[in-house]
Each structure stands twice: as C-alpha cells, then as structure tokens.
Tab-separated table of N, CA and C in Angstrom:
chain	number	residue	atom	x	y	z
A	650	MET	N	53.257	-57.502	-54.521
A	650	MET	CA	54.031	-56.312	-54.249
A	650	MET	C	53.211	-55.438	-53.300
A	651	ILE	N	53.919	-54.715	-52.465
A	651	ILE	CA	53.273	-53.753	-51.571
A	651	ILE	C	53.715	-52.365	-52.003
A	652	GLY	N	52.809	-51.411	-51.947
A	652	GLY	CA	53.138	-50.057	-52.354
A	652	GLY	C	52.271	-49.035	-51.657
A	653	VAL	N	52.553	-47.785	-51.991
A	653	VAL	CA	51.805	-46.656	-51.435
A	653	VAL	C	51.233	-45.863	-52.605
A	654	VAL	N	49.988	-45.459	-52.474
A	654	VAL	CA	49.318	-44.681	-53.519
A	654	VAL	C	49.915	-43.268	-53.533
A	655	LEU	N	50.519	-42.904	-54.671
A	655	LEU	CA	51.050	-41.550	-54.840
A	655	LEU	C	50.010	-40.621	-55.435
A	656	TRP	N	49.146	-41.168	-56.277
A	656	TRP	CA	48.129	-40.366	-56.970
A	656	TRP	C	46.977	-41.289	-57.323
A	657	SER	N	45.768	-40.763	-57.239
A	657	SER	CA	44.616	-41.535	-57.686
A	657	SER	C	43.529	-40.603	-58.204
A	658	ASP	N	42.761	-41.116	-59.129
A	658	ASP	CA	41.583	-40.429	-59.650
A	658	ASP	C	40.462	-41.457	-59.605
A	659	ASN	N	39.682	-41.395	-58.550
A	659	ASN	CA	38.645	-42.399	-58.344
A	659	ASN	C	37.586	-42.370	-59.434
A	660	ASP	N	37.275	-41.194	-59.958
A	660	ASP	CA	36.262	-41.100	-61.008
A	660	ASP	C	36.714	-41.785	-62.296
A	661	ALA	N	38.019	-41.677	-62.597
A	661	ALA	CA	38.559	-42.297	-63.811
A	661	ALA	C	38.998	-43.740	-63.569
A	662	GLY	N	39.065	-44.163	-62.305
A	662	GLY	CA	39.484	-45.526	-62.000
A	662	GLY	C	40.971	-45.745	-62.204
A	663	LYS	N	41.794	-44.719	-61.874
A	663	LYS	CA	43.240	-44.810	-62.101
A	663	LYS	C	44.002	-44.481	-60.823
A	664	ALA	N	45.191	-45.074	-60.701
A	664	ALA	CA	46.060	-44.787	-59.569
A	664	ALA	C	47.505	-45.075	-59.960
A	665	VAL	N	48.427	-44.443	-59.246
A	665	VAL	CA	49.862	-44.675	-59.421
A	665	VAL	C	50.410	-45.100	-58.065
A	666	PHE	N	51.160	-46.217	-58.065
A	666	PHE	CA	51.693	-46.773	-56.825
A	666	PHE	C	53.217	-46.680	-56.802
A	667	TRP	N	53.760	-46.240	-55.674
A	667	TRP	CA	55.194	-46.336	-55.400
A	667	TRP	C	55.394	-47.743	-54.859
A	668	CYS	N	56.407	-48.446	-55.342
A	668	CYS	CA	56.583	-49.856	-55.010
A	668	CYS	C	57.652	-50.072	-53.948
A	669	GLU	N	57.451	-51.090	-53.138
A	669	GLU	CA	58.372	-51.384	-52.046
A	669	GLU	C	59.785	-51.668	-52.515
A	670	ASP	N	59.959	-52.136	-53.745
A	670	ASP	CA	61.311	-52.414	-54.244
A	670	ASP	C	62.001	-51.156	-54.769
A	671	GLN	N	61.323	-50.020	-54.698
A	671	GLN	CA	61.806	-48.721	-55.136
A	671	GLN	C	62.233	-48.727	-56.600
A	672	GLY	N	61.600	-49.607	-57.369
A	672	GLY	CA	61.817	-49.641	-58.806
A	672	GLY	C	60.865	-48.658	-59.476
A	673	ASP	N	60.517	-48.950	-60.719
A	673	ASP	CA	59.585	-48.082	-61.442
A	673	ASP	C	58.229	-48.067	-60.750
A	674	LEU	N	57.492	-46.987	-60.959
A	674	LEU	CA	56.137	-46.882	-60.421
A	674	LEU	C	55.242	-47.909	-61.099
A	675	ALA	N	54.159	-48.268	-60.441
A	675	ALA	CA	53.175	-49.186	-61.014
A	675	ALA	C	51.893	-48.401	-61.286
A	676	TYR	N	51.289	-48.677	-62.414
A	676	TYR	CA	50.092	-47.966	-62.846
A	676	TYR	C	48.893	-48.904	-62.783
A	677	TYR	N	47.813	-48.384	-62.236
A	677	TYR	CA	46.589	-49.167	-62.104
A	677	TYR	C	45.470	-48.447	-62.831
A	678	GLU	N	44.703	-49.220	-63.573
A	678	GLU	CA	43.530	-48.663	-64.248
A	678	GLU	C	42.469	-49.747	-64.311
A	679	THR	N	41.253	-49.357	-64.001
A	679	THR	CA	40.148	-50.290	-64.073
A	679	THR	C	39.036	-49.659	-64.891
A	680	THR	N	38.228	-50.485	-65.491
A	680	THR	CA	37.104	-49.946	-66.239
A	680	THR	C	36.059	-49.459	-65.247
A	681	THR	N	35.503	-48.321	-65.539
A	681	THR	CA	34.493	-47.755	-64.642
A	681	THR	C	33.176	-47.619	-65.387
A	682	LEU	N	32.139	-47.797	-64.638
A	682	LEU	CA	30.811	-47.527	-65.169
A	682	LEU	C	30.453	-46.117	-64.763
A	683	LYS	N	29.824	-45.383	-65.639
A	683	LYS	CA	29.506	-43.988	-65.357
A	683	LYS	C	28.772	-43.851	-64.019
A	684	GLY	N	29.315	-42.979	-63.180
A	684	GLY	CA	28.704	-42.720	-61.890
A	684	GLY	C	29.135	-43.663	-60.780
A	685	GLN	N	29.988	-44.658	-61.092
A	685	GLN	CA	30.442	-45.591	-60.063
A	685	GLN	C	31.930	-45.382	-59.807
A	686	ASN	N	32.307	-45.268	-58.558
A	686	ASN	CA	33.717	-45.200	-58.174
A	686	ASN	C	34.175	-46.613	-57.839
A	687	VAL	N	35.028	-47.171	-58.668
A	687	VAL	CA	35.507	-48.522	-58.404
A	687	VAL	C	36.952	-48.522	-57.929
A	688	CYS	N	37.643	-47.408	-58.058
A	688	CYS	CA	39.010	-47.262	-57.574
A	688	CYS	C	38.926	-46.372	-56.339
A	689	LEU	N	38.900	-46.971	-55.177
A	689	LEU	CA	38.645	-46.211	-53.961
A	689	LEU	C	39.901	-46.057	-53.113
A	690	PHE	N	40.986	-45.598	-53.728
A	690	PHE	CA	42.237	-45.388	-53.011
A	690	PHE	C	42.490	-43.902	-52.867
A	691	ASP	N	43.113	-43.539	-51.758
A	691	ASP	CA	43.514	-42.159	-51.523
A	691	ASP	C	45.023	-42.086	-51.416
A	692	THR	N	45.573	-40.915	-51.664
A	692	THR	CA	47.005	-40.703	-51.548
A	692	THR	C	47.470	-41.132	-50.162
A	693	GLY	N	48.524	-41.934	-50.137
A	693	GLY	CA	49.086	-42.401	-48.873
A	693	GLY	C	48.596	-43.759	-48.421
A	694	ASP	N	47.565	-44.304	-49.065
A	694	ASP	CA	47.079	-45.628	-48.682
A	694	ASP	C	48.120	-46.696	-49.036
A	695	MET	N	48.294	-47.679	-48.147
A	695	MET	CA	49.168	-48.805	-48.432
A	695	MET	C	48.336	-49.892	-49.078
A	696	VAL	N	48.812	-50.393	-50.216
A	696	VAL	CA	48.076	-51.404	-50.967
A	696	VAL	C	48.994	-52.578	-51.298
A	697	GLN	N	48.385	-53.726	-51.500
A	697	GLN	CA	49.092	-54.897	-51.997
A	697	GLN	C	48.488	-55.221	-53.347
A	698	PHE	N	49.328	-55.588	-54.318
A	698	PHE	CA	48.827	-55.809	-55.660
A	698	PHE	C	49.712	-56.794	-56.409
A	699	ASP	N	49.148	-57.353	-57.457
A	699	ASP	CA	49.905	-58.190	-58.380
A	699	ASP	C	50.534	-57.256	-59.395
A	700	ILE	N	51.687	-57.632	-59.921
A	700	ILE	CA	52.372	-56.743	-60.852
A	700	ILE	C	52.809	-57.509	-62.093
A	701	SER	N	52.700	-56.852	-63.218
A	701	SER	CA	53.183	-57.408	-64.481
A	701	SER	C	53.829	-56.267	-65.258
A	702	VAL	N	54.574	-56.619	-66.273
A	702	VAL	CA	55.222	-55.610	-67.112
A	702	VAL	C	54.681	-55.753	-68.521
A	703	HIS	N	54.213	-54.653	-69.070
A	703	HIS	CA	53.690	-54.627	-70.430
A	703	HIS	C	54.349	-53.464	-71.165
A	704	ARG	N	55.120	-53.773	-72.173
A	704	ARG	CA	55.842	-52.743	-72.952
A	704	ARG	C	56.657	-51.829	-72.035
A	705	ARG	N	57.427	-52.430	-71.141
A	705	ARG	CA	58.318	-51.732	-70.212
A	705	ARG	C	57.577	-50.852	-69.208
A	706	LEU	N	56.310	-51.102	-68.991
A	706	LEU	CA	55.500	-50.345	-68.035
A	706	LEU	C	54.976	-51.314	-66.984
A	707	ARG	N	55.163	-50.964	-65.725
A	707	ARG	CA	54.673	-51.821	-64.646
A	707	ARG	C	53.181	-51.597	-64.464
A	708	ILE	N	52.427	-52.683	-64.525
A	708	ILE	CA	50.977	-52.628	-64.405
A	708	ILE	C	50.570	-53.324	-63.107
A	709	ALA	N	49.794	-52.640	-62.292
A	709	ALA	CA	49.272	-53.208	-61.044
A	709	ALA	C	47.893	-53.788	-61.314
A	710	ASP	N	47.672	-54.987	-60.805
A	710	ASP	CA	46.378	-55.645	-60.932
A	710	ASP	C	45.922	-56.114	-59.560
A	711	ASN	N	44.620	-56.231	-59.385
A	711	ASN	CA	44.031	-56.781	-58.174
A	711	ASN	C	44.534	-56.077	-56.900
A	712	PRO	N	44.507	-54.749	-56.856
A	712	PRO	CA	44.991	-54.069	-55.651
A	712	PRO	C	44.037	-54.249	-54.473
A	713	ARG	N	44.637	-54.404	-53.281
A	713	ARG	CA	43.871	-54.565	-52.058
A	713	ARG	C	44.392	-53.584	-51.021
A	714	LEU	N	43.497	-52.896	-50.371
A	714	LEU	CA	43.873	-51.925	-49.352
A	714	LEU	C	44.391	-52.653	-48.112
A	715	LEU	N	45.600	-52.288	-47.666
A	715	LEU	CA	46.157	-52.856	-46.445
A	715	LEU	C	45.958	-51.926	-45.263
A	716	GLN	N	46.223	-50.626	-45.507
A	716	GLN	CA	46.084	-49.661	-44.415
A	716	GLN	C	45.876	-48.275	-45.013
A	717	GLU	N	44.884	-47.569	-44.534
A	717	GLU	CA	44.622	-46.218	-45.006
A	717	GLU	C	45.672	-45.256	-44.462
A	718	LYS	N	46.103	-44.336	-45.305
A	718	LYS	CA	47.006	-43.235	-44.938
A	718	LYS	C	48.305	-43.691	-44.267
A	719	ALA	N	48.752	-44.901	-44.523
A	719	ALA	CA	49.977	-45.415	-43.902
A	719	ALA	C	51.200	-44.639	-44.361
A	720	GLY	N	51.195	-44.175	-45.589
A	720	GLY	CA	52.330	-43.436	-46.125
A	720	GLY	C	51.917	-42.061	-46.595
A	721	ALA	N	51.114	-41.381	-45.817
A	721	ALA	CA	50.567	-40.086	-46.233
A	721	ALA	C	51.658	-39.054	-46.520
A	722	ALA	N	52.813	-39.162	-45.853
A	722	ALA	CA	53.890	-38.185	-46.049
A	722	ALA	C	54.790	-38.543	-47.230
A	723	LEU	N	54.650	-39.748	-47.783
A	723	LEU	CA	55.556	-40.187	-48.841
A	723	LEU	C	55.509	-39.324	-50.108
A	724	PRO	N	54.346	-38.979	-50.655
A	724	PRO	CA	54.345	-38.145	-51.862
A	724	PRO	C	55.097	-36.829	-51.678
A	725	ASP	N	54.904	-36.153	-50.538
A	725	ASP	CA	55.619	-34.894	-50.294
A	725	ASP	C	57.112	-35.138	-50.131
A	726	ALA	N	57.492	-36.223	-49.460
A	726	ALA	CA	58.918	-36.536	-49.284
A	726	ALA	C	59.581	-36.784	-50.634
A	727	LEU	N	58.893	-37.470	-51.542
A	727	LEU	CA	59.446	-37.718	-52.868
A	727	LEU	C	59.572	-36.414	-53.662
A	728	ARG	N	58.571	-35.522	-53.547
A	728	ARG	CA	58.641	-34.233	-54.234
A	728	ARG	C	59.821	-33.403	-53.718
A	729	GLN	N	59.996	-33.361	-52.397
A	729	GLN	CA	61.106	-32.600	-51.810
A	729	GLN	C	62.442	-33.180	-52.254
A	730	GLN	N	62.549	-34.496	-52.258
A	730	GLN	CA	63.804	-35.137	-52.675
A	730	GLN	C	64.092	-34.837	-54.143
A	731	ALA	N	63.069	-34.857	-54.975
A	731	ALA	CA	63.251	-34.550	-56.392
A	731	ALA	C	63.714	-33.106	-56.573
A	732	GLY	N	63.150	-32.188	-55.787
A	732	GLY	CA	63.570	-30.789	-55.860
A	732	GLY	C	65.026	-30.617	-55.469
A	733	ARG	N	65.464	-31.297	-54.415
A	733	ARG	CA	66.876	-31.232	-54.004
A	733	ARG	C	67.771	-31.820	-55.081
A	734	HIS	N	67.319	-32.904	-55.695
A	734	HIS	CA	68.100	-33.539	-56.753
A	734	HIS	C	68.243	-32.604	-57.957
A	735	ARG	N	67.128	-31.950	-58.342
A	735	ARG	CA	67.191	-31.017	-59.486
A	735	ARG	C	68.115	-29.848	-59.187
A	736	ARG	N	68.051	-29.312	-57.963
A	736	ARG	CA	68.937	-28.200	-57.608
A	736	ARG	C	70.394	-28.643	-57.647
A	737	GLY	N	70.673	-29.849	-57.173
A	737	GLY	CA	72.029	-30.377	-57.196
A	737	GLY	C	72.526	-30.599	-58.608
A	738	MET	N	71.648	-31.048	-59.499
A	738	MET	CA	72.026	-31.279	-60.899
A	738	MET	C	72.331	-29.964	-61.601
A	739	ALA	N	71.651	-28.895	-61.217
A	739	ALA	CA	71.864	-27.598	-61.867
A	739	ALA	C	73.242	-27.044	-61.534
A	740	THR	N	73.789	-27.375	-60.373
A	740	THR	CA	75.080	-26.843	-59.976
A	740	THR	C	76.228	-27.796	-60.275
A	741	ALA	N	75.950	-29.045	-60.597
A	741	ALA	CA	77.010	-30.019	-60.873
A	741	ALA	C	77.495	-29.879	-62.308
A	742	PRO	N	78.809	-30.065	-62.525
A	742	PRO	CA	79.317	-30.047	-63.901
A	742	PRO	C	78.700	-31.181	-64.710
A	743	ARG	N	78.510	-30.966	-66.002
A	743	ARG	CA	77.863	-31.971	-66.847
A	743	ARG	C	78.635	-33.279	-66.921
A	744	ASP	N	79.951	-33.229	-66.809
A	744	ASP	CA	80.733	-34.451	-66.921
A	744	ASP	C	80.978	-35.118	-65.567
A	745	ALA	N	80.388	-34.588	-64.510
A	745	ALA	CA	80.566	-35.166	-63.179
A	745	ALA	C	79.802	-36.483	-63.077
A	746	ALA	N	80.355	-37.405	-62.335
A	746	ALA	CA	79.691	-38.689	-62.121
A	746	ALA	C	78.471	-38.470	-61.240
A	747	PRO	N	77.403	-39.206	-61.496
A	747	PRO	CA	76.213	-39.050	-60.659
A	747	PRO	C	76.505	-39.479	-59.230
A	748	SER	N	75.880	-38.789	-58.283
A	748	SER	CA	76.056	-39.148	-56.879
A	748	SER	C	75.305	-40.437	-56.591
A	749	SER	N	75.596	-41.039	-55.471
A	749	SER	CA	74.924	-42.287	-55.127
A	749	SER	C	73.444	-42.009	-54.874
A	750	ALA	N	72.660	-43.034	-55.043
A	750	ALA	CA	71.213	-42.901	-54.840
A	750	ALA	C	70.921	-42.666	-53.373
A	751	GLU	N	69.909	-41.886	-53.118
A	751	GLU	CA	69.477	-41.659	-51.753
A	751	GLU	C	68.127	-42.322	-51.580
A	752	ILE	N	68.062	-43.266	-50.684
A	752	ILE	CA	66.841	-44.033	-50.466
A	752	ILE	C	65.988	-43.327	-49.429
A	753	ILE	N	64.730	-43.128	-49.756
A	753	ILE	CA	63.787	-42.515	-48.823
A	753	ILE	C	63.141	-43.638	-48.038
A	754	GLN	N	63.337	-43.629	-46.736
A	754	GLN	CA	62.808	-44.679	-45.895
A	754	GLN	C	61.289	-44.552	-45.773
A	755	PHE	N	60.626	-45.663	-45.843
A	755	PHE	CA	59.181	-45.704	-45.655
A	755	PHE	C	58.922	-46.294	-44.284
A	756	THR	N	58.350	-45.499	-43.405
A	756	THR	CA	58.049	-45.944	-42.059
A	756	THR	C	56.543	-45.877	-41.861
A	757	PRO	N	55.890	-47.030	-41.839
A	757	PRO	CA	54.437	-47.000	-41.633
A	757	PRO	C	54.104	-46.486	-40.246
A	758	ARG	N	52.963	-45.840	-40.147
A	758	ARG	CA	52.549	-45.332	-38.840
A	758	ARG	C	52.204	-46.507	-37.943
A	759	ARG	N	52.353	-46.287	-36.676
A	759	ARG	CA	52.073	-47.331	-35.686
A	759	ARG	C	50.565	-47.467	-35.505
A	760	VAL	N	50.122	-48.690	-35.388
A	760	VAL	CA	48.715	-48.970	-35.151
A	760	VAL	C	48.607	-49.548	-33.751
A	761	ALA	N	47.639	-49.060	-32.994
A	761	ALA	CA	47.452	-49.538	-31.618
A	761	ALA	C	47.201	-51.036	-31.638
A	762	ALA	N	47.816	-51.718	-30.714
A	762	ALA	CA	47.659	-53.177	-30.614
A	762	ALA	C	46.223	-53.510	-30.224
A	763	ARG	N	45.718	-54.573	-30.805
A	763	ARG	CA	44.364	-55.026	-30.477
A	763	ARG	C	44.421	-55.875	-29.209
A	764	PRO	N	43.383	-55.798	-28.391
A	764	PRO	CA	43.379	-56.618	-27.162
A	764	PRO	C	43.331	-58.092	-27.509
A	765	ALA	N	43.921	-58.901	-26.682
A	765	ALA	CA	43.899	-60.347	-26.869
A	765	ALA	C	42.459	-60.838	-26.810
A	766	SER	N	42.202	-61.951	-27.456
A	766	SER	CA	40.828	-62.474	-27.499
A	766	SER	C	40.307	-62.789	-26.103
A	767	SER	N	41.202	-63.176	-25.173
A	767	SER	CA	40.737	-63.462	-23.823
A	767	SER	C	40.246	-62.213	-23.121
A	768	ALA	N	40.811	-61.057	-23.479
A	768	ALA	CA	40.386	-59.818	-22.859
A	768	ALA	C	39.017	-59.383	-23.365
A	769	LEU	N	38.619	-59.892	-24.522
A	769	LEU	CA	37.326	-59.516	-25.099
A	769	LEU	C	36.170	-60.238	-24.414
A	770	LYS	N	36.460	-61.407	-23.837
A	770	LYS	CA	35.403	-62.168	-23.185
A	770	LYS	C	35.140	-61.584	-21.810
A	771	ALA	N	33.912	-61.272	-21.528
A	771	ALA	CA	33.592	-60.654	-20.237
A	771	ALA	C	32.678	-61.517	-19.418
C-alpha cells in the first residue's frame, strides 16, 4: 500500500498513514530504544508499507520512504474538508440522506527529471 504520513511522533516510534485506497487510516508503531529515533517520517512524506488488519484496525508494517513531503498539503486539506462536512451536517435535517462522498485528490509534487546516463558521461 502507498500512503501519506498524516501524523508522526518519532520519539515514540508512531505514525498514522492516509492510504491510497482512501479506506481507514493505517497505524504504525515500532519498538524504540531510549534515545533512538527509529520512526523517521515527517508529515506529508509518501511511504509504501505492508498492511494487515488486527481487531478491525489497519496496521502498517515495514514502511519505506518513497518521497519526502510529497503530500505536505494533504493533512490541511483533510482538516478543511472535515470542517466543511461538520458545518454541512449542522445545517442538514437529521433525517436527510447523506450527501455523496467527496474525494480529495492526491497530486504528488513534480520531481525534476534526472539526466540520461549518457549525459552523465563526460
């Protein structure tokens, strides 16, 4: 699975990943030795990880960094969308049918193309 780090605590060795399938969030936790940072992810980093479900909770294992800050705007976009949703729910009648889901597009930032190997030889 590929995802974006929404929250991390490097000292505690924990992180929460938004998943590409836009399903439930995935939770990552690793054992840490005092004074060692073993979870080195920052908010917005794109990661690839294995996923399993334990007691209806998605658990991320073996996360690997794909690109730093690729989705840096995603946490704020999700917060803004949640705020709009809450405001809409406050004004909607209780018996009204829920509106259709609104998908937040994830657009990774562009990375400059690397020169061809022939261009590297001088």
